[in-house]
Amino acid sequence: MRTKSVEQSIQDTEEPEHALTRSLSALDLTVFGVGVIIGTGIFVLTGSVAKEQAGPATALAFVAAGIVCALAALCYAEFASTVPVAGSAYTFSYASLGELPAWIIGWDLVLEFALGTAVVAVGWSGYMRSLMDNAGWHLPAALSGPEAAHGFGFDLLAFLLVLALTVILVVGMKLSARVTSVVVAVKVTVVLLVIIAGAFFIKPGNYDPFIPEPKGTVEGSGLTAPMIQLMFGYEPTTFGVQGIFAAAAVVFFAFIGFDIVATAAEETRNPQRDMPRGILGSLLICTLLYVAVSIVVTGMRKYTELSIDAPLADAFKETGHPFYAGLISFGAAVGLTTVCMILLLGQSRVFFAMSRDGLLPRVFSKVHPRFATPYRSTVLLGVIIAIVAGFTSISELAALVNIGTLFAFVVVALGVIILRRTRPDLPRAFRTPWVPVLPLVSVAASLWLMLNLPAETWLRFGVWMAIGFVVYFLYGRRHSRMNLPAGR
């Protein structure tokens, strides 16, 4: 449970061989946040959630999920401005809770970001093959992934995408920021066009009822879907107020990513000022876009008639506007590029921070002599993820749910309270308001969403934790730099 002082964390960033270049502005951070948050979630999740859980009140589910994220974001903003060091929740935990909790968080984030990158790459490949087919270009089945090949196959496009993004990240953060800015501009333009065009096809009758009657569960019972399934042996179809909260636990997936902004704290020119702006700004922009999209899509078509696979695109097809459907597919494909790159960025920075602390082999914390990026960890993880994405189908890559991120939210919120008590002397450029009340509300909200997740997710999380404990006690604990004199 030994902690690493904030001063020691900042001092470690000044070692020439292990120092990252500060080149990012508040605008760069906001663009990164929007780039990773807006993915297929905005184009896909809306339909399934509206049809099965919340109806037109899906907009309220996005608001609820956005509030939970905002509570956590305020805690992240204080930490990121006080401890401007790579590693996000891992570094924050090390400074407040101790080495073992920090390791568990770091271990969870590296795995989640890495496998998430592979999932997104495979999804991007599917969109690209669809666009290529429309243009009359066809890849052989053997190079289109295991699902297309109906057995053994290699997803060439997913493999090449991850390798190309790895090269961009190695060459430098400023290049990464420029690429992201261009792609995010295209993606947000597509989303805004969809919102504006869709607004002309809204039928007010589709909003009636705004909150459909509850089905399969007792309204106001306070029981979450997994509880009902465990107690009564069936999975409820939730509408009503309970359905809004169940939907919020699902659409929360679409918000995952704003915390990745915090992993770039060490590469920000003025982290004390720009980190809070980047984290809170990207979250606010995405929440507004999500709410607008959900209002438009449930207004264009009755929630019971929405498709689950491509609700927005199909809604435009039904209104006789296939051009917008193609535009949405293009926006989704473009959008996944930045999601993939920033997930890759996030996990390489967490891996780098853990390596610099000695909890993983120190060789991976060396930065490139010219580009000043953690090239060894980036290349290692990029190649592994490219291979995983090439040989694995989406059905086998279990879509990562948000229990790890919610767990990180809980740890960061508790860390703010603890660090306020143990180090009240630290300069805090941004202060989370109403401590300890707001962080405790953030903990409660995150735990509530965790309770709405399936039992299998909890089981997987337990397995990850167990493996992490083994690796830490076999390697990390003995090699930690905290074992050396004065933490060196």
Coordinates of C-alpha atoms in Angstrom, one line a residue:
M1 CA 0.0 0.0 0.0
R2 CA 3.1 2.3 -0.3
T3 CA 2.3 5.5 -2.2
K4 CA 4.5 7.4 -4.6
S5 CA 4.6 11.1 -3.8
V6 CA 3.3 13.7 -6.3
E7 CA 6.8 15.3 -6.2
Q8 CA 8.5 12.0 -7.1
S9 CA 6.0 11.4 -9.9
I10 CA 6.7 14.8 -11.4
Q11 CA 10.5 14.4 -10.9
D12 CA 10.4 11.1 -12.9
T13 CA 9.1 13.0 -15.9
E14 CA 12.2 15.1 -16.1
E15 CA 14.7 12.2 -16.7
P16 CA 15.9 12.7 -20.3
E17 CA 15.6 9.0 -21.3
H18 CA 12.0 8.7 -19.8
A19 CA 10.6 12.2 -20.6
L20 CA 7.8 13.0 -23.0
T21 CA 7.6 16.2 -25.1
R22 CA 5.0 18.8 -24.0
S23 CA 3.3 19.8 -27.3
L24 CA -0.5 19.6 -26.7
S25 CA -3.0 22.4 -26.1
A26 CA -6.5 22.5 -24.6
L27 CA -7.9 22.3 -28.1
D28 CA -5.8 19.3 -28.9
L29 CA -7.0 17.6 -25.8
T30 CA -10.7 18.4 -26.5
V31 CA -10.3 17.0 -30.1
F32 CA -8.7 13.8 -28.7
G33 CA -11.6 13.5 -26.3
V34 CA -14.2 14.0 -29.0
G35 CA -12.2 11.7 -31.3
V36 CA -12.3 8.7 -29.0
I37 CA -15.8 9.2 -27.4
I38 CA -17.7 9.5 -30.7
G39 CA -17.5 6.1 -32.3
T40 CA -20.1 3.6 -33.5
G41 CA -22.0 4.1 -30.3
I42 CA -23.7 7.2 -31.6
F43 CA -24.7 5.4 -34.8
V44 CA -25.6 2.0 -33.4
L45 CA -26.5 2.0 -29.7
T46 CA -29.4 4.4 -30.0
G47 CA -31.6 1.9 -31.8
S48 CA -31.2 -1.1 -29.5
V49 CA -31.6 0.9 -26.4
A50 CA -34.7 2.8 -27.7
K51 CA -36.3 -0.4 -28.9
E52 CA -35.6 -2.6 -25.9
Q53 CA -35.2 -0.4 -22.8
A54 CA -36.1 3.3 -22.9
G55 CA -38.1 4.2 -26.0
P56 CA -37.9 7.9 -26.9
A57 CA -36.6 8.6 -23.4
T58 CA -33.3 7.3 -24.6
A59 CA -32.3 11.0 -24.7
L60 CA -32.7 11.0 -20.9
A61 CA -30.5 7.9 -20.6
F62 CA -27.8 9.7 -22.4
V63 CA -28.2 12.6 -20.0
A64 CA -28.0 10.3 -17.0
A65 CA -24.9 8.6 -18.3
G66 CA -23.4 12.0 -19.1
I67 CA -24.0 13.2 -15.5
V68 CA -22.3 10.1 -14.1
C69 CA -19.3 10.8 -16.4
A70 CA -19.4 14.5 -15.5
L71 CA -19.1 13.7 -11.8
A72 CA -16.1 11.5 -12.5
A73 CA -14.7 14.1 -14.9
L74 CA -14.6 16.7 -12.2
C75 CA -12.5 14.3 -10.1
Y76 CA -10.2 13.5 -13.0
A77 CA -9.7 17.2 -13.8
E78 CA -8.4 17.9 -10.3
F79 CA -6.0 14.9 -10.4
A80 CA -4.8 15.6 -13.9
S81 CA -4.0 19.3 -13.0
T82 CA -2.4 18.3 -9.7
V83 CA -0.4 15.3 -11.0
P84 CA 0.3 16.1 -14.6
V85 CA 2.0 12.7 -15.3
A86 CA 1.2 10.0 -17.9
G87 CA -0.9 7.1 -16.7
S88 CA -4.3 8.6 -15.8
A89 CA -6.1 6.6 -13.1
Y90 CA -3.0 4.4 -12.5
T91 CA -0.8 7.4 -11.6
F92 CA -3.6 9.0 -9.5
S93 CA -4.1 5.8 -7.6
Y94 CA -0.3 5.5 -6.9
A95 CA -0.3 9.0 -5.4
S96 CA -3.3 8.5 -3.1
L97 CA -4.2 4.8 -2.5
G98 CA -1.0 2.8 -2.9
E99 CA 1.0 0.6 -5.3
L100 CA -1.2 -2.5 -5.4
P101 CA -4.5 -0.6 -6.2
A102 CA -2.5 1.4 -8.8
W103 CA -1.2 -1.8 -10.3
I104 CA -4.7 -3.3 -10.5
I105 CA -6.1 -0.2 -12.2
G106 CA -3.2 0.0 -14.6
W107 CA -3.4 -3.7 -15.5
D108 CA -7.1 -3.4 -16.1
L109 CA -6.7 -0.3 -18.3
V110 CA -3.9 -1.7 -20.5
L111 CA -6.0 -4.9 -21.2
E112 CA -9.2 -2.9 -21.8
F113 CA -7.6 -0.4 -24.1
A114 CA -5.6 -3.0 -26.0
L115 CA -8.5 -5.4 -26.6
G116 CA -10.8 -2.4 -27.2
T117 CA -8.4 -1.3 -30.0
A118 CA -8.6 -4.7 -31.6
V119 CA -12.4 -4.8 -31.5
V120 CA -12.6 -1.3 -33.0
A121 CA -10.1 -2.2 -35.7
V122 CA -12.2 -5.2 -36.7
G123 CA -15.3 -3.1 -36.8
W124 CA -13.6 -0.5 -38.9
S125 CA -12.5 -3.2 -41.3
G126 CA -16.1 -4.3 -41.7
Y127 CA -17.3 -0.8 -42.6
M128 CA -14.4 -0.3 -45.1
R129 CA -15.1 -3.6 -46.8
S130 CA -18.8 -2.5 -47.1
L131 CA -17.8 0.8 -48.7
M132 CA -15.3 -1.0 -51.0
D133 CA -18.0 -3.5 -52.1
N134 CA -20.3 -0.5 -53.0
A135 CA -17.5 0.8 -55.2
G136 CA -17.0 -2.6 -56.8
W137 CA -13.8 -3.5 -55.1
H138 CA -13.7 -6.9 -53.3
L139 CA -11.1 -8.4 -51.0
P140 CA -10.6 -12.2 -51.1
A141 CA -12.6 -13.9 -48.3
A142 CA -9.3 -15.3 -46.9
L143 CA -8.1 -11.7 -46.3
S144 CA -11.4 -10.4 -44.9
G145 CA -11.2 -12.0 -41.4
P146 CA -12.4 -15.3 -39.9
E147 CA -16.1 -14.4 -40.1
A148 CA -16.0 -13.6 -43.8
A149 CA -13.9 -16.7 -44.5
H150 CA -16.2 -18.9 -42.4
G151 CA -13.3 -20.4 -40.6
F152 CA -9.6 -19.5 -40.8
G153 CA -9.0 -16.1 -42.3
F154 CA -6.8 -13.0 -41.8
D155 CA -8.3 -9.5 -41.5
L156 CA -5.8 -7.6 -43.6
L157 CA -7.5 -4.2 -43.3
A158 CA -7.7 -4.4 -39.4
F159 CA -4.0 -5.5 -39.3
L160 CA -2.8 -2.7 -41.6
L161 CA -4.9 0.0 -39.7
V162 CA -3.3 -0.8 -36.3
L163 CA 0.2 -0.9 -37.8
A164 CA -0.3 2.5 -39.6
L165 CA -1.7 4.1 -36.4
T166 CA 1.3 2.7 -34.4
V167 CA 3.7 4.4 -36.8
I168 CA 1.8 7.7 -36.5
L169 CA 2.0 7.5 -32.6
V170 CA 5.7 6.6 -32.7
V171 CA 6.5 9.6 -35.0
G172 CA 5.0 12.1 -32.5
M173 CA 2.1 13.4 -30.6
K174 CA 1.8 16.6 -32.6
L175 CA 1.4 14.5 -35.8
S176 CA -1.2 12.4 -34.0
A177 CA -3.0 15.5 -32.9
R178 CA -3.1 16.9 -36.5
V179 CA -4.4 13.6 -38.0
T180 CA -7.0 13.4 -35.2
S181 CA -8.1 17.0 -35.8
V182 CA -8.8 16.4 -39.5
V183 CA -10.7 13.1 -38.9
V184 CA -12.7 14.5 -36.0
A185 CA -13.7 17.5 -38.1
V186 CA -15.1 15.1 -40.7
K187 CA -16.8 13.0 -38.1
V188 CA -18.5 15.8 -36.3
T189 CA -19.6 17.4 -39.6
V190 CA -21.3 14.1 -40.5
V191 CA -23.0 13.9 -37.1
L192 CA -24.2 17.6 -37.4
L193 CA -25.5 17.0 -41.0
V194 CA -27.4 14.0 -39.8
I195 CA -29.0 15.9 -36.9
I196 CA -29.9 18.9 -39.1
A197 CA -31.3 16.8 -42.0
G198 CA -33.1 14.4 -39.7
A199 CA -34.8 17.2 -37.9
F200 CA -36.9 17.8 -41.0
F201 CA -38.3 14.3 -40.9
I202 CA -39.4 14.2 -37.3
K203 CA -43.0 13.2 -36.6
P204 CA -44.2 14.4 -33.2
G205 CA -46.5 11.3 -32.9
N206 CA -43.4 9.1 -32.7
Y207 CA -42.6 10.6 -29.2
D208 CA -45.9 9.3 -27.8
P209 CA -45.5 7.8 -25.2
F210 CA -42.1 9.4 -24.4
I211 CA -41.6 6.9 -21.5
P212 CA -43.3 3.7 -22.5
E213 CA -45.0 1.5 -19.9
P214 CA -42.7 -0.8 -18.0
K215 CA -42.6 -4.5 -19.1
G216 CA -41.3 -7.5 -17.4
T217 CA -40.4 -5.8 -14.1
V218 CA -42.2 -3.9 -11.4
E219 CA -41.9 -0.1 -11.8
G220 CA -40.2 1.4 -8.8
S221 CA -39.1 -1.9 -7.4
G222 CA -35.5 -0.7 -7.2
L223 CA -34.3 -4.0 -8.7
T224 CA -31.7 -3.9 -11.5
A225 CA -32.0 -6.2 -14.5
P226 CA -29.2 -8.6 -13.2
M227 CA -30.9 -8.8 -9.8
I228 CA -34.3 -9.7 -11.4
Q229 CA -32.6 -12.3 -13.6
L230 CA -30.9 -13.9 -10.6
M231 CA -34.0 -13.9 -8.4
F232 CA -36.7 -14.8 -10.9
G233 CA -34.9 -16.5 -13.7
Y234 CA -35.8 -14.2 -16.6
E235 CA -34.2 -11.2 -18.2
P236 CA -36.7 -8.3 -18.0
T237 CA -37.6 -6.0 -20.9
T238 CA -37.4 -2.7 -19.2
F239 CA -39.3 0.4 -20.1
G240 CA -40.5 3.1 -17.7
V241 CA -38.2 5.0 -15.4
Q242 CA -36.2 1.8 -14.5
G243 CA -35.7 1.4 -18.3
I244 CA -34.0 4.8 -18.5
F245 CA -31.4 3.7 -15.8
A246 CA -30.9 0.3 -17.5
A247 CA -30.4 2.1 -20.8
A248 CA -27.9 4.5 -19.1
A249 CA -25.8 1.6 -18.1
V250 CA -25.7 0.5 -21.8
V251 CA -25.2 3.9 -23.4
F252 CA -22.4 4.6 -20.9
F253 CA -20.3 2.5 -23.3
A254 CA -20.6 5.4 -25.8
F255 CA -19.0 7.8 -23.3
I256 CA -15.9 5.7 -22.5
G257 CA -12.9 7.6 -23.6
F258 CA -12.9 11.0 -21.9
D259 CA -10.7 9.6 -19.2
I260 CA -8.1 8.7 -21.9
V261 CA -7.5 12.5 -22.2
A262 CA -5.9 12.3 -18.8
T263 CA -3.2 9.8 -20.0
A264 CA -1.8 12.7 -22.1
A265 CA -1.2 15.0 -19.1
E266 CA 2.6 14.7 -19.4
E267 CA 2.5 15.8 -23.0
T268 CA 0.4 18.9 -22.4
R269 CA 2.0 22.3 -22.5
N270 CA 0.0 23.7 -19.6
P271 CA -1.7 20.7 -17.9
Q272 CA -2.9 22.7 -14.9
R273 CA -5.1 24.9 -17.1
D274 CA -5.6 22.7 -20.2
M275 CA -6.4 19.3 -18.7
P276 CA -9.7 20.3 -17.0
R277 CA -10.7 22.2 -20.2
G278 CA -10.0 19.2 -22.4
I279 CA -11.7 16.6 -20.2
L280 CA -14.9 18.6 -19.4
G281 CA -15.1 20.3 -22.9
S282 CA -15.0 17.0 -24.8
L283 CA -17.5 15.4 -22.5
L284 CA -20.0 18.3 -22.8
I285 CA -19.7 18.4 -26.7
C286 CA -20.3 14.6 -26.9
T287 CA -23.3 14.6 -24.5
L288 CA -25.0 17.4 -26.5
L289 CA -24.4 15.5 -29.8
Y290 CA -25.6 12.2 -28.3
V291 CA -28.8 13.7 -26.9
A292 CA -29.6 15.4 -30.2
V293 CA -29.0 12.2 -32.3
S294 CA -31.3 10.2 -30.0
I295 CA -34.0 12.8 -30.2
V296 CA -33.8 12.9 -34.0
V297 CA -33.7 9.1 -34.6
T298 CA -36.7 8.4 -32.2
G299 CA -38.6 11.2 -33.8
M300 CA -38.0 10.0 -37.4
R301 CA -39.2 6.5 -36.7
K302 CA -41.4 4.9 -34.0
Y303 CA -39.0 3.3 -31.4
T304 CA -40.6 -0.1 -31.9
E305 CA -39.7 0.0 -35.6
L306 CA -36.0 1.0 -35.3
S307 CA -33.4 -1.4 -36.5
I308 CA -30.7 -2.5 -34.1
D309 CA -27.7 -2.8 -36.4
A310 CA -27.9 0.6 -38.1
P311 CA -30.8 2.6 -36.7
L312 CA -29.8 6.0 -38.1
A313 CA -28.9 4.8 -41.6
D314 CA -32.0 2.7 -41.8
A315 CA -34.2 5.6 -40.6
F316 CA -33.0 7.7 -43.5
K317 CA -33.5 4.8 -46.0
E318 CA -37.1 4.5 -44.8
T319 CA -37.7 8.2 -45.5
G320 CA -36.3 7.8 -49.0
H321 CA -32.9 9.4 -48.5
P322 CA -30.2 6.7 -49.1
F323 CA -27.6 9.4 -49.6
Y324 CA -27.6 10.2 -45.9
A325 CA -27.5 6.5 -45.1
G326 CA -24.2 6.3 -47.1
L327 CA -22.9 9.4 -45.4
I328 CA -23.6 7.8 -41.9
S329 CA -21.6 4.7 -42.9
F330 CA -18.8 6.9 -44.1
G331 CA -18.8 8.9 -40.9
A332 CA -18.8 5.7 -38.8
A333 CA -15.8 4.3 -40.7
V334 CA -13.9 7.6 -40.4
G335 CA -14.9 7.9 -36.8
L336 CA -13.5 4.4 -35.8
T337 CA -10.1 5.5 -37.1
T338 CA -9.6 8.0 -34.3
V339 CA -11.2 5.8 -31.7
C340 CA -8.7 3.1 -32.6
M341 CA -5.7 5.5 -32.5
I342 CA -6.6 7.1 -29.2
L343 CA -7.3 3.8 -27.5
L344 CA -3.8 2.7 -28.7
L345 CA -2.4 6.0 -27.4
G346 CA -4.1 5.5 -24.0
Q347 CA -2.9 2.0 -23.3
S348 CA 0.7 2.7 -24.5
R349 CA 0.9 5.6 -22.1
V350 CA -0.4 3.6 -19.1
F351 CA 2.0 0.8 -20.0
F352 CA 4.8 3.4 -20.3
A353 CA 4.0 4.8 -16.8
M354 CA 3.9 1.4 -15.2
S355 CA 7.2 0.4 -16.9
R356 CA 8.9 3.7 -15.7
D357 CA 7.9 2.7 -12.1
G358 CA 9.5 -0.7 -12.5
L359 CA 6.2 -2.6 -12.2
L360 CA 6.7 -3.7 -15.8
P361 CA 10.2 -4.2 -17.4
R362 CA 12.0 -0.8 -17.5
V363 CA 13.2 -1.3 -21.0
F364 CA 9.7 -0.3 -22.3
S365 CA 9.9 3.2 -20.6
K366 CA 12.7 4.4 -22.9
V367 CA 11.6 7.3 -25.2
H368 CA 12.8 7.6 -28.8
P369 CA 15.9 9.9 -29.1
R370 CA 14.3 11.9 -32.0
F371 CA 10.6 11.7 -31.6
A372 CA 10.5 11.6 -27.7
T373 CA 7.7 9.0 -27.7
P374 CA 7.5 5.7 -25.8
Y375 CA 8.3 3.8 -29.0
R376 CA 9.2 0.5 -27.5
S377 CA 5.9 0.0 -25.6
T378 CA 3.9 1.5 -28.6
V379 CA 5.5 -0.8 -31.1
L380 CA 5.2 -3.9 -28.9
L381 CA 1.6 -3.4 -28.1
G382 CA 0.8 -2.2 -31.7
V383 CA 2.2 -5.4 -33.3
I384 CA 0.4 -7.6 -30.7
I385 CA -2.9 -5.8 -31.2
A386 CA -2.5 -5.9 -35.0
I387 CA -2.0 -9.7 -35.0
V388 CA -5.0 -10.2 -32.6
A389 CA -7.2 -8.0 -34.8
G390 CA -6.1 -9.9 -37.9
F391 CA -6.8 -13.3 -36.7
T392 CA -9.8 -12.8 -34.4
S393 CA -13.5 -12.3 -35.2
I394 CA -15.6 -9.7 -33.3
S395 CA -17.7 -12.5 -31.8
E396 CA -14.6 -13.9 -30.2
L397 CA -13.3 -10.5 -29.1
A398 CA -15.8 -10.1 -26.3
A399 CA -17.0 -6.5 -26.7
L400 CA -15.4 -4.8 -23.7
V401 CA -17.9 -3.5 -21.3
N402 CA -17.4 -0.6 -18.9
I403 CA -16.9 -2.3 -15.6
G404 CA -13.1 -1.5 -15.6
T405 CA -13.7 2.1 -16.5
L406 CA -16.4 2.5 -13.8
F407 CA -14.0 0.8 -11.3
A408 CA -11.4 3.4 -12.3
F409 CA -14.0 6.2 -11.7
V410 CA -14.6 4.9 -8.2
V411 CA -10.9 4.8 -7.4
V412 CA -10.2 8.3 -8.7
A413 CA -13.1 9.8 -6.8
L414 CA -11.9 8.1 -3.6
G415 CA -8.4 9.3 -4.4
V416 CA -9.5 12.9 -4.5
I417 CA -10.9 12.7 -1.0
I418 CA -7.8 10.9 0.3
L419 CA -5.3 13.3 -1.3
R420 CA -7.2 16.3 0.0
R421 CA -6.7 14.9 3.5
T422 CA -3.1 13.6 3.2
R423 CA -1.7 16.4 1.1
P424 CA -3.8 19.6 1.6
D425 CA -0.6 21.6 0.8
L426 CA -0.5 20.6 -2.9
P427 CA -1.2 23.4 -5.4
R428 CA -4.4 22.5 -7.2
A429 CA -5.0 24.5 -10.4
F430 CA -8.5 22.9 -10.6
R431 CA -10.4 21.9 -7.5
T432 CA -13.3 19.5 -7.6
P433 CA -16.3 21.3 -6.0
W434 CA -18.1 20.1 -2.8
V435 CA -15.5 17.6 -1.6
P436 CA -16.2 15.0 -0.2
V437 CA -19.9 15.1 -1.2
L438 CA -19.5 15.2 -5.0
P439 CA -16.8 12.4 -5.1
L440 CA -19.0 10.2 -2.9
V441 CA -22.0 10.9 -5.2
S442 CA -19.7 9.9 -8.2
V443 CA -18.8 6.7 -6.4
A444 CA -22.4 5.8 -5.7
A445 CA -23.5 6.6 -9.3
S446 CA -20.6 4.5 -10.8
L447 CA -21.5 1.6 -8.4
W448 CA -25.1 1.8 -9.4
L449 CA -24.3 1.5 -13.1
M450 CA -21.9 -1.4 -12.3
L451 CA -24.8 -3.2 -10.6
N452 CA -26.8 -2.9 -13.9
L453 CA -24.1 -4.9 -15.7
P454 CA -24.5 -8.7 -16.4
A455 CA -23.0 -11.3 -14.0
E456 CA -20.6 -12.5 -16.7
T457 CA -19.0 -9.1 -16.8
W458 CA -18.3 -9.2 -13.0
L459 CA -16.8 -12.7 -13.5
R460 CA -14.5 -11.5 -16.2
F461 CA -13.5 -8.6 -14.0
G462 CA -12.7 -11.0 -11.2
V463 CA -10.5 -13.1 -13.5
W464 CA -8.6 -10.0 -14.7
M465 CA -8.0 -9.0 -11.1
A466 CA -6.8 -12.4 -10.1
I467 CA -4.3 -12.5 -13.0
G468 CA -3.1 -9.0 -12.1
F469 CA -2.5 -10.0 -8.5
V470 CA -0.3 -13.0 -9.6
V471 CA 1.8 -10.8 -12.0
Y472 CA 2.2 -8.1 -9.4
F473 CA 3.4 -10.5 -6.6
L474 CA 5.7 -12.5 -9.0
Y475 CA 7.3 -9.5 -10.7
G476 CA 6.0 -6.0 -10.0
R477 CA 6.4 -5.9 -6.2
R478 CA 10.1 -7.0 -6.3
H479 CA 11.1 -4.8 -9.2
S480 CA 9.2 -1.6 -8.1
R481 CA 11.4 1.4 -8.0
M482 CA 9.9 2.1 -4.6
N483 CA 12.1 -0.6 -3.3
L484 CA 15.2 1.5 -4.1
P485 CA 16.6 4.1 -1.7
A486 CA 14.4 7.2 -1.6
G487 CA 12.0 5.6 -4.1
R488 CA 14.7 5.7 -6.9

